[in-house]
PDB file of C-alpha atoms in Angstrom:
ATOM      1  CA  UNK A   1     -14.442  -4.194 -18.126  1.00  0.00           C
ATOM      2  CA  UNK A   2     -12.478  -1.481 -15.964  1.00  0.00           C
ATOM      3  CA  UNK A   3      -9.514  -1.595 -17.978  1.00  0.00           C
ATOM      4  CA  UNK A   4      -6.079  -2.178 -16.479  1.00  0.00           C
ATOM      5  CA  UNK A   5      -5.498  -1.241 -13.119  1.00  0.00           C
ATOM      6  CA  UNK A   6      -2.230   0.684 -11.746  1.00  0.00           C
ATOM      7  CA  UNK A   7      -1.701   1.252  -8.485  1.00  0.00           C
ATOM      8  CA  UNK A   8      -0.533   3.334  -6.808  1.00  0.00           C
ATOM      9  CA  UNK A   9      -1.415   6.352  -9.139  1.00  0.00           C
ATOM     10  CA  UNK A  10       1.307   8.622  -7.533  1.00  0.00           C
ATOM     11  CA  UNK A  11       4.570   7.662  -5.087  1.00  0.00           C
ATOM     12  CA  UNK A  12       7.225   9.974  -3.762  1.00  0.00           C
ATOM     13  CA  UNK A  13       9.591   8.029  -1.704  1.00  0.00           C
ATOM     14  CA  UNK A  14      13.188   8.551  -0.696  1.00  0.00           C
ATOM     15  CA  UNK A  15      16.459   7.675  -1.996  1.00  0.00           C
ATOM     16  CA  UNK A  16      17.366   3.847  -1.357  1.00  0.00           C
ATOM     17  CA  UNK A  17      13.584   2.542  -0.326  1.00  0.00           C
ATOM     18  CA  UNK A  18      11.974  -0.091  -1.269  1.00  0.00           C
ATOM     19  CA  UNK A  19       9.001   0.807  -4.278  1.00  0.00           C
ATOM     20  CA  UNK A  20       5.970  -1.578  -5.469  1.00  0.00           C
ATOM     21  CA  UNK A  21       4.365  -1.137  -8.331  1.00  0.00           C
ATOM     22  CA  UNK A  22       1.342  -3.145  -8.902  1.00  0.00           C
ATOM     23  CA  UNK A  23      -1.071  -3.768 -12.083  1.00  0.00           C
ATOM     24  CA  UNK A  24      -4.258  -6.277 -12.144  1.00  0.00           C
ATOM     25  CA  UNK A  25      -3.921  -6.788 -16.193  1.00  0.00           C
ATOM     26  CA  UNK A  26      -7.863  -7.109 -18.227  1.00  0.00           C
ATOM     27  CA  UNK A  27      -9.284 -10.828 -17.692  1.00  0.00           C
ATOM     28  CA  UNK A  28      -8.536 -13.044 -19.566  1.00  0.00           C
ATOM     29  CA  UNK A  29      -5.271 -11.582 -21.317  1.00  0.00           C
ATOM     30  CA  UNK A  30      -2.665 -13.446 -21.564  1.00  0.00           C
ATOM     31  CA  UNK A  31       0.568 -11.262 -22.072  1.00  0.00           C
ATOM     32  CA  UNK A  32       1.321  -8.322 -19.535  1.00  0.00           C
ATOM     33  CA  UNK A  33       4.124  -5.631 -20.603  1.00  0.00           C
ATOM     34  CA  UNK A  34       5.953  -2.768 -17.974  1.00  0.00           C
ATOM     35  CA  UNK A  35       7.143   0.076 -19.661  1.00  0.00           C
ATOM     36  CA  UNK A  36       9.009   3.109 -18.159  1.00  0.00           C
ATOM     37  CA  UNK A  37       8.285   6.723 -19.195  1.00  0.00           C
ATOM     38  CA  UNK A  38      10.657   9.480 -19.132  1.00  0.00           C
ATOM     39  CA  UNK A  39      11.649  12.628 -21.373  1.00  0.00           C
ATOM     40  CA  UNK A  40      14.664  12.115 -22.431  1.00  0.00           C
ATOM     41  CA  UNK A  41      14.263   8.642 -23.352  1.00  0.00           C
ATOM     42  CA  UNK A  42      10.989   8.102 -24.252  1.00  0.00           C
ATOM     43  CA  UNK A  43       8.901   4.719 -23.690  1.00  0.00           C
ATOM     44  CA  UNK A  44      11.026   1.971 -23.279  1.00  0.00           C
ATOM     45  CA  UNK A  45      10.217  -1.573 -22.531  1.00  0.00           C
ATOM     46  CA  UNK A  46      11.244  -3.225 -19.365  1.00  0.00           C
ATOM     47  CA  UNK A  47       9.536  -6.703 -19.350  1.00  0.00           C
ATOM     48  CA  UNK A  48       6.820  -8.596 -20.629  1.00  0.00           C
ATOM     49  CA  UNK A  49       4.914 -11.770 -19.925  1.00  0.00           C
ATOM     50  CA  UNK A  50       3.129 -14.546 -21.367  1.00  0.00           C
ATOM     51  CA  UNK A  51       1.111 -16.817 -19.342  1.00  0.00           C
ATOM     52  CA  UNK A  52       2.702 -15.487 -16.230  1.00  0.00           C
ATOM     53  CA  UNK A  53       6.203 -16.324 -17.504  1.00  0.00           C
ATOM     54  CA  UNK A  54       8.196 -13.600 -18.183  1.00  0.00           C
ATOM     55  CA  UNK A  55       9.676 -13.407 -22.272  1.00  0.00           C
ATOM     56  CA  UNK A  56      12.170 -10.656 -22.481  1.00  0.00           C
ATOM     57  CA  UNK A  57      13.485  -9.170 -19.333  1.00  0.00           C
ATOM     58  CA  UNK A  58      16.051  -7.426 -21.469  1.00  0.00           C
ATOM     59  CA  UNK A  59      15.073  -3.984 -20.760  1.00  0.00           C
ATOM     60  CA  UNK A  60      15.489  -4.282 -16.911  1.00  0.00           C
ATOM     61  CA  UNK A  61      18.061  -1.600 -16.113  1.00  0.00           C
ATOM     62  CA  UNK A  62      19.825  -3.403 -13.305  1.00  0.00           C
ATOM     63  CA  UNK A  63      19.543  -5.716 -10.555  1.00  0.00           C
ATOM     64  CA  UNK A  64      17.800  -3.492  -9.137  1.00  0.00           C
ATOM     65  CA  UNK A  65      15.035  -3.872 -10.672  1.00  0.00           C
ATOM     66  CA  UNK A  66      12.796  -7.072 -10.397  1.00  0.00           C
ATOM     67  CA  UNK A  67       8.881  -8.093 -11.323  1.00  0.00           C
ATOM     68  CA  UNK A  68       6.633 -10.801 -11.165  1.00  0.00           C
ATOM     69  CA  UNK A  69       3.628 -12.108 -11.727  1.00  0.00           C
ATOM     70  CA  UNK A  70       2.330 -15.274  -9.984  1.00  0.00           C
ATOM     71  CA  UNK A  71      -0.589 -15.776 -11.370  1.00  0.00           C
ATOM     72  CA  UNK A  72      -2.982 -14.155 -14.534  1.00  0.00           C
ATOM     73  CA  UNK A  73      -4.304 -11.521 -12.673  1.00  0.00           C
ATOM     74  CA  UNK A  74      -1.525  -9.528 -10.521  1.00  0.00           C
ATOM     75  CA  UNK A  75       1.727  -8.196 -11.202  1.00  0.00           C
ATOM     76  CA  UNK A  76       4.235  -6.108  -9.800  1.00  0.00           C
ATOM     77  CA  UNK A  77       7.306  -4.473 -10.317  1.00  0.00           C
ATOM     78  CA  UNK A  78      10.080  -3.341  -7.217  1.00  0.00           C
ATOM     79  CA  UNK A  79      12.751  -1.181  -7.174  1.00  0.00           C
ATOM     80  CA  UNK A  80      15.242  -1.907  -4.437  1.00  0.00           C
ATOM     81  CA  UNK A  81      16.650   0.831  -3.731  1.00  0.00           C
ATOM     82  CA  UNK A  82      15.175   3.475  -5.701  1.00  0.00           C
ATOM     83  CA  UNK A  83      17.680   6.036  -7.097  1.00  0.00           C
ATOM     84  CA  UNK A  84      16.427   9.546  -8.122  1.00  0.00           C
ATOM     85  CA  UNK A  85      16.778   8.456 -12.032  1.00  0.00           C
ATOM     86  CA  UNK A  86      14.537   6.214 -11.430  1.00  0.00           C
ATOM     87  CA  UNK A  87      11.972   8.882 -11.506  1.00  0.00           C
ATOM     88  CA  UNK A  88       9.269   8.450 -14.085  1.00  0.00           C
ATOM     89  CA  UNK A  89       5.654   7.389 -15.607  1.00  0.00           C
ATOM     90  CA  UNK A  90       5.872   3.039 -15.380  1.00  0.00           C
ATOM     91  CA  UNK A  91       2.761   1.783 -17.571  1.00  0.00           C
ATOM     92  CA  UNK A  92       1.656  -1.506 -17.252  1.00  0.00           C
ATOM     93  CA  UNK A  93      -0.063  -2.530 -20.466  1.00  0.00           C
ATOM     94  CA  UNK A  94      -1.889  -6.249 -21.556  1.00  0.00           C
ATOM     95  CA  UNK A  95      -3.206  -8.213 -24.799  1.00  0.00           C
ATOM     96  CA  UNK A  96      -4.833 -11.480 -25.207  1.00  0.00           C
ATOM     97  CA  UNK A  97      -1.040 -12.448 -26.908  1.00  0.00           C
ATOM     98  CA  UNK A  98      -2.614 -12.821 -30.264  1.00  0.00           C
ATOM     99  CA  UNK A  99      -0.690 -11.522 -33.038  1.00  0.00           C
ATOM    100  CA  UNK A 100      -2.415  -8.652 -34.007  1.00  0.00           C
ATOM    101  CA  UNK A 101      -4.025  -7.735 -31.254  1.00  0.00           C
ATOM    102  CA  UNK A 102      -3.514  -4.567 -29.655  1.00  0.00           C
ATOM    103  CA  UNK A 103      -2.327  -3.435 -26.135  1.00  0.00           C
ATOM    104  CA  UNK A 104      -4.370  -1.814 -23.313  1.00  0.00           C
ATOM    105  CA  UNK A 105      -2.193   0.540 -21.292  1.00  0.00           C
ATOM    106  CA  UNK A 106      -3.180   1.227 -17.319  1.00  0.00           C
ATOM    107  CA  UNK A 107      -3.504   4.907 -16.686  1.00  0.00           C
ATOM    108  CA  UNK A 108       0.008   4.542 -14.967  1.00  0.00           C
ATOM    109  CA  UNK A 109       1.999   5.140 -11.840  1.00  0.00           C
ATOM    110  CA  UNK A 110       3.814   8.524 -11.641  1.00  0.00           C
ATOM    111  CA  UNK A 111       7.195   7.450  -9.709  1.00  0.00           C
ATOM    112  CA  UNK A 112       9.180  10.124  -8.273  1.00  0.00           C
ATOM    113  CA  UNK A 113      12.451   9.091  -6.226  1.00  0.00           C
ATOM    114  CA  UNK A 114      13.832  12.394  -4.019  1.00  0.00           C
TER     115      UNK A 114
ATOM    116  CA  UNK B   1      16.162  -5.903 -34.209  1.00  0.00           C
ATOM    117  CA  UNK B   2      13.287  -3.594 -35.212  1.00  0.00           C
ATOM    118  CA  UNK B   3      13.907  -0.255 -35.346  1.00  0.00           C
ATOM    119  CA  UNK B   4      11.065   2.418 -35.471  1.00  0.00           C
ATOM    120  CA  UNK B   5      11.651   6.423 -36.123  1.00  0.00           C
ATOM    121  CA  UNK B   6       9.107   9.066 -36.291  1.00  0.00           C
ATOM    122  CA  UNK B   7       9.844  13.324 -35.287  1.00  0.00           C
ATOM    123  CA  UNK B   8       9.661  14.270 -32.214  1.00  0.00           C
ATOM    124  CA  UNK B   9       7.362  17.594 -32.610  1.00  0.00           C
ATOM    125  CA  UNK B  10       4.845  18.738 -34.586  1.00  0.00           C
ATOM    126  CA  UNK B  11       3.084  22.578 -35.021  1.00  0.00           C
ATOM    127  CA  UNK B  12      -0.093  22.785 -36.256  1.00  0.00           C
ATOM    128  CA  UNK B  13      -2.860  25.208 -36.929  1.00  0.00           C
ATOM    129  CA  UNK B  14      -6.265  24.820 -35.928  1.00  0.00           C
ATOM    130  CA  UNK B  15      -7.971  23.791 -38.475  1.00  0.00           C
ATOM    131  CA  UNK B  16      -5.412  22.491 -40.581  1.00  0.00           C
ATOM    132  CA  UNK B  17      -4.187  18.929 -41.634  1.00  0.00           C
ATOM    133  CA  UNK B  18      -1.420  17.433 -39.389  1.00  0.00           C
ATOM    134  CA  UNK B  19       0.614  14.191 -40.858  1.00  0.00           C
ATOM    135  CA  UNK B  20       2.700  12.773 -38.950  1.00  0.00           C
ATOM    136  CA  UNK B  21       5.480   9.970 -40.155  1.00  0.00           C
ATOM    137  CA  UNK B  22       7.376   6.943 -39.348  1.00  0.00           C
ATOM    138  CA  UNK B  23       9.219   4.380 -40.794  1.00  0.00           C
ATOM    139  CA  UNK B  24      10.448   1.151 -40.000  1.00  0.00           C
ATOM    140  CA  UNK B  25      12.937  -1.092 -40.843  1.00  0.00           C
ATOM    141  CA  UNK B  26      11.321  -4.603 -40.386  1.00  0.00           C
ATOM    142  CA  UNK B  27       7.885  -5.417 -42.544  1.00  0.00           C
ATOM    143  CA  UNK B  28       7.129  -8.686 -40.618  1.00  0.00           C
ATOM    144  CA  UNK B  29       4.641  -7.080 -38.997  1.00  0.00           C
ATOM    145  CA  UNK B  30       1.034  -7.959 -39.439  1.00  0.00           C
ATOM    146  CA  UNK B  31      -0.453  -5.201 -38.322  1.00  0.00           C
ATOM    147  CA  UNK B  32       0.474  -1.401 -38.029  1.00  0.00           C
ATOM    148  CA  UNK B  33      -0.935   0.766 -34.973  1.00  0.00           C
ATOM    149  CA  UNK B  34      -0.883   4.524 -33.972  1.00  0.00           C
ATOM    150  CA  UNK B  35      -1.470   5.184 -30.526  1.00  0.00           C
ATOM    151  CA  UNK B  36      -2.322   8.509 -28.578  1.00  0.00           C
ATOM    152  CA  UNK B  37      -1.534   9.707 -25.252  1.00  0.00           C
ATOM    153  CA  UNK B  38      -2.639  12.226 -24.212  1.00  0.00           C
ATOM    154  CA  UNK B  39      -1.322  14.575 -21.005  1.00  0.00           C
ATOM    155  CA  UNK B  40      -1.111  13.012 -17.748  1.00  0.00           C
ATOM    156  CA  UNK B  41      -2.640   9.511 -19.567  1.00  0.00           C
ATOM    157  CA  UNK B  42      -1.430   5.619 -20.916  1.00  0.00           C
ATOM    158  CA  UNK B  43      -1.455   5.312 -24.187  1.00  0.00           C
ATOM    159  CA  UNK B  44      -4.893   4.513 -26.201  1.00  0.00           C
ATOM    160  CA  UNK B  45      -4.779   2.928 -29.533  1.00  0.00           C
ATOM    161  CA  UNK B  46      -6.392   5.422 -32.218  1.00  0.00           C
ATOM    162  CA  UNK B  47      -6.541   3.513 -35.564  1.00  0.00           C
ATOM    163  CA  UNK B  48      -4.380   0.484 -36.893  1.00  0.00           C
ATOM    164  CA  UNK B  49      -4.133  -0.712 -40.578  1.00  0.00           C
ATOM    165  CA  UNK B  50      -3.654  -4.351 -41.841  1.00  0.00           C
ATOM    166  CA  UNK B  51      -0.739  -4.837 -43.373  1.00  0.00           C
ATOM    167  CA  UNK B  52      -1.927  -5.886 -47.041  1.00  0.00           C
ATOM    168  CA  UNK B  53      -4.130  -2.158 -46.752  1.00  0.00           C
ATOM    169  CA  UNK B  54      -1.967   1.036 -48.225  1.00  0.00           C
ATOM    170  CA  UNK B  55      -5.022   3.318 -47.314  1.00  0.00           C
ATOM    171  CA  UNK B  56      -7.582   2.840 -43.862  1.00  0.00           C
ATOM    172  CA  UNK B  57      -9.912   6.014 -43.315  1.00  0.00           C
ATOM    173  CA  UNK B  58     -11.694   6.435 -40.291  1.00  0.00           C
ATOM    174  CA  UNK B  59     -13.622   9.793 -40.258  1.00  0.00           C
ATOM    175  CA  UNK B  60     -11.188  12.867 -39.316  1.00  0.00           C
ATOM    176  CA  UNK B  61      -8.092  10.058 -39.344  1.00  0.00           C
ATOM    177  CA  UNK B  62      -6.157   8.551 -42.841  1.00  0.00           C
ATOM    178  CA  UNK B  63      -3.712   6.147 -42.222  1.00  0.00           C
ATOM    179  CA  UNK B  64      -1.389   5.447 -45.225  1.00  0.00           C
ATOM    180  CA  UNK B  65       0.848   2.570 -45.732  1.00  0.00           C
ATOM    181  CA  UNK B  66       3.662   2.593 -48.395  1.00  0.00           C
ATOM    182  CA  UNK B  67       5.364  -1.033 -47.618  1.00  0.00           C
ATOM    183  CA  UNK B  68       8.111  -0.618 -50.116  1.00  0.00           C
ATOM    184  CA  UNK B  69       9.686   2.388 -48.557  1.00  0.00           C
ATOM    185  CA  UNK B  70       8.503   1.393 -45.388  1.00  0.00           C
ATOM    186  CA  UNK B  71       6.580   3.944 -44.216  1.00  0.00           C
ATOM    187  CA  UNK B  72       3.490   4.707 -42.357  1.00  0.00           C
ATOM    188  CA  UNK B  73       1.547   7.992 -41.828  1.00  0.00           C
ATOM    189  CA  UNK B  74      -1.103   9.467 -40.297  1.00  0.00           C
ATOM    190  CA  UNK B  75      -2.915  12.424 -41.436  1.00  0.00           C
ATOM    191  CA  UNK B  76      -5.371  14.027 -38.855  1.00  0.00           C
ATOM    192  CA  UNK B  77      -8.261  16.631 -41.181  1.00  0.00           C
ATOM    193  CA  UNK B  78      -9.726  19.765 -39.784  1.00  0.00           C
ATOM    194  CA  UNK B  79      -7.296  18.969 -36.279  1.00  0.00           C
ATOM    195  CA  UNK B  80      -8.593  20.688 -33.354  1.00  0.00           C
ATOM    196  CA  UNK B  81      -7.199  21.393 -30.217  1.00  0.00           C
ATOM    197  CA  UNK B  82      -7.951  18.003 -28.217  1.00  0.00           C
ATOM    198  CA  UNK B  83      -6.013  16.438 -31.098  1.00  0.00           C
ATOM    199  CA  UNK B  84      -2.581  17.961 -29.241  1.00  0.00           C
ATOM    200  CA  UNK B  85      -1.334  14.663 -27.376  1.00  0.00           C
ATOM    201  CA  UNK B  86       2.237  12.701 -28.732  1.00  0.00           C
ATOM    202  CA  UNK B  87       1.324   9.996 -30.906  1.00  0.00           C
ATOM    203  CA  UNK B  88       3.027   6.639 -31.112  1.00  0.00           C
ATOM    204  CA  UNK B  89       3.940   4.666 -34.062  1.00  0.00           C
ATOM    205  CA  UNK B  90       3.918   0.691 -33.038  1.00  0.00           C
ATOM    206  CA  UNK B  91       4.478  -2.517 -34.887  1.00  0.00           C
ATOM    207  CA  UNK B  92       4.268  -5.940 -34.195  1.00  0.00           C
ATOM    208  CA  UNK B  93       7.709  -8.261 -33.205  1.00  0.00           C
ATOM    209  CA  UNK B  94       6.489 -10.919 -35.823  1.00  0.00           C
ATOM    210  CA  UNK B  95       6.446 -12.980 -32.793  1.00  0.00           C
ATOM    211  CA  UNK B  96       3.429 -14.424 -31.330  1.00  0.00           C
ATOM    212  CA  UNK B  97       2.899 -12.752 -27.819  1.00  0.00           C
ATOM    213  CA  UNK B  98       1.540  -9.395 -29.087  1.00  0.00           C
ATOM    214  CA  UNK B  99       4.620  -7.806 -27.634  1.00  0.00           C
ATOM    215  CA  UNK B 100       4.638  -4.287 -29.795  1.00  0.00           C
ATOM    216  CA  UNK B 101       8.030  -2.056 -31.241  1.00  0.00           C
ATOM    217  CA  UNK B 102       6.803   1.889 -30.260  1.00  0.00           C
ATOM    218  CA  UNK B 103       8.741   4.524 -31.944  1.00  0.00           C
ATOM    219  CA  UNK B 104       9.615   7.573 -29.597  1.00  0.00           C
ATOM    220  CA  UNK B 105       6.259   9.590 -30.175  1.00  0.00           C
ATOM    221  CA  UNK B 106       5.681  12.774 -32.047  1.00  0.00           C
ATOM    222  CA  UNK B 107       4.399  15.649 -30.045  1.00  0.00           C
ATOM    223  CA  UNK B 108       1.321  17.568 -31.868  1.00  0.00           C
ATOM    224  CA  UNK B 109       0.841  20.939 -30.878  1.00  0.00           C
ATOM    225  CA  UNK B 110      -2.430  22.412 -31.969  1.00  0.00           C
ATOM    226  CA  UNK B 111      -2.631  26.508 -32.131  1.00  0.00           C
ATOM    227  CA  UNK B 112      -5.890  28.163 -31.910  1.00  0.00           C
TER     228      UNK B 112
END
């Protein structure tokens, strides 16, 4: 299996463009997660899905931010406009949904807003 | 809601033992995971324990689970350099969509 797959790897855009993030979760999973990395506040969850409905969009910083996934294999996450905080490391990560099962993180897309 | 803490750093010597802690404040959790990521990576999942275990060993790795005080460790023997990555503490939400709790990561630092 490749694994999850992020893309793109890096983007450097400008302040108040349009970003898309994309991840292709492992077959056959069922839950897909987003999380944002930065220094100063560590990993923090944005949103997750099950079956292709998002669960717990509580971590969304604003309006601003918005994902989807329309169907088991594809999702992405936009940020419209990009700010300069929104500069970091977004992971995409999936799991068959099981309790106890563990998560498989994508190698992640290095964000950085100028 | 769930709350998981570990340090931020840790300094090591090569060659030496590293543990490195966390604790948690809900035990609902079925199963408890360390994760490593290492520079420029996603996280990986390293070792897990079950959560009716206190001890899992897994060659260089112990994991050690003390329920009552709520806390989890993991000791690393004989670390090496390619052990210096941040490690992540994670628990399950007790829910049922494998959605994980990570604590903030401790950052080893292995000295030659």
């Amino acid at each position: 299996d490749a694994g999850v797959i992020q893309s793109p790897r890096h983007e450097v855009t400008e302040m108040g463009q349009e970003v898309t993030l994309r991840c292709k979760p492992i077959s056959g999973h069922n839950s897909l997660f987003w999380y944002r990395q930065t220094m100063m506040r560590g990993l923090e969850l944005l949103i997750y899905f099950n079956n292709n409905v998002p669960i717990d969009d509580s971590g969304m910083p604003e309006d601003r931010f918005s994902a989807k996934m329309p169907n088991a294999s594809f999702s992405t996450l936009k940020i419209q406009p990009s700010e300069p905080r929104d500069s970091a490391v977004y992971f995409c990560a999936s799991t068959r949904g099981s309790a106890g099962d563990t998560q498989y993180f994508g190698p992640g897309t290095r964000l950085t807003v100028l | 809601g769930e709350d998981v803490e570990q340090s931020l750093f840790l300094s090591v010597r090569e060659g030496d033992s590293s543990v490195i802690n966390c604790t948690y404040t809900d035990s609902s959790s079925t199963y408890l995971y360390w994760y490593k990521q290492e520079p420029g990576a996603g996280l990986q999942l390293l070792t897990y324990i079950f959560s009716n275990m206190d001890m899992k060993q897994d060659q260089r790795l112990t994991v050690l689970l003390n329920k009552k005080d709520k806390h989890l460790s993991l000791r690393i023997a004989d670390t090496q350099t390619g052990d210096s990555a941040i490690y992540f503490c994670a628990l399950g939400d007790g829910g049922s969509q494998g959605n994980l709790i990570f604590g903030k990561g401790t950052k080893l630092s292995v000295k030659p």
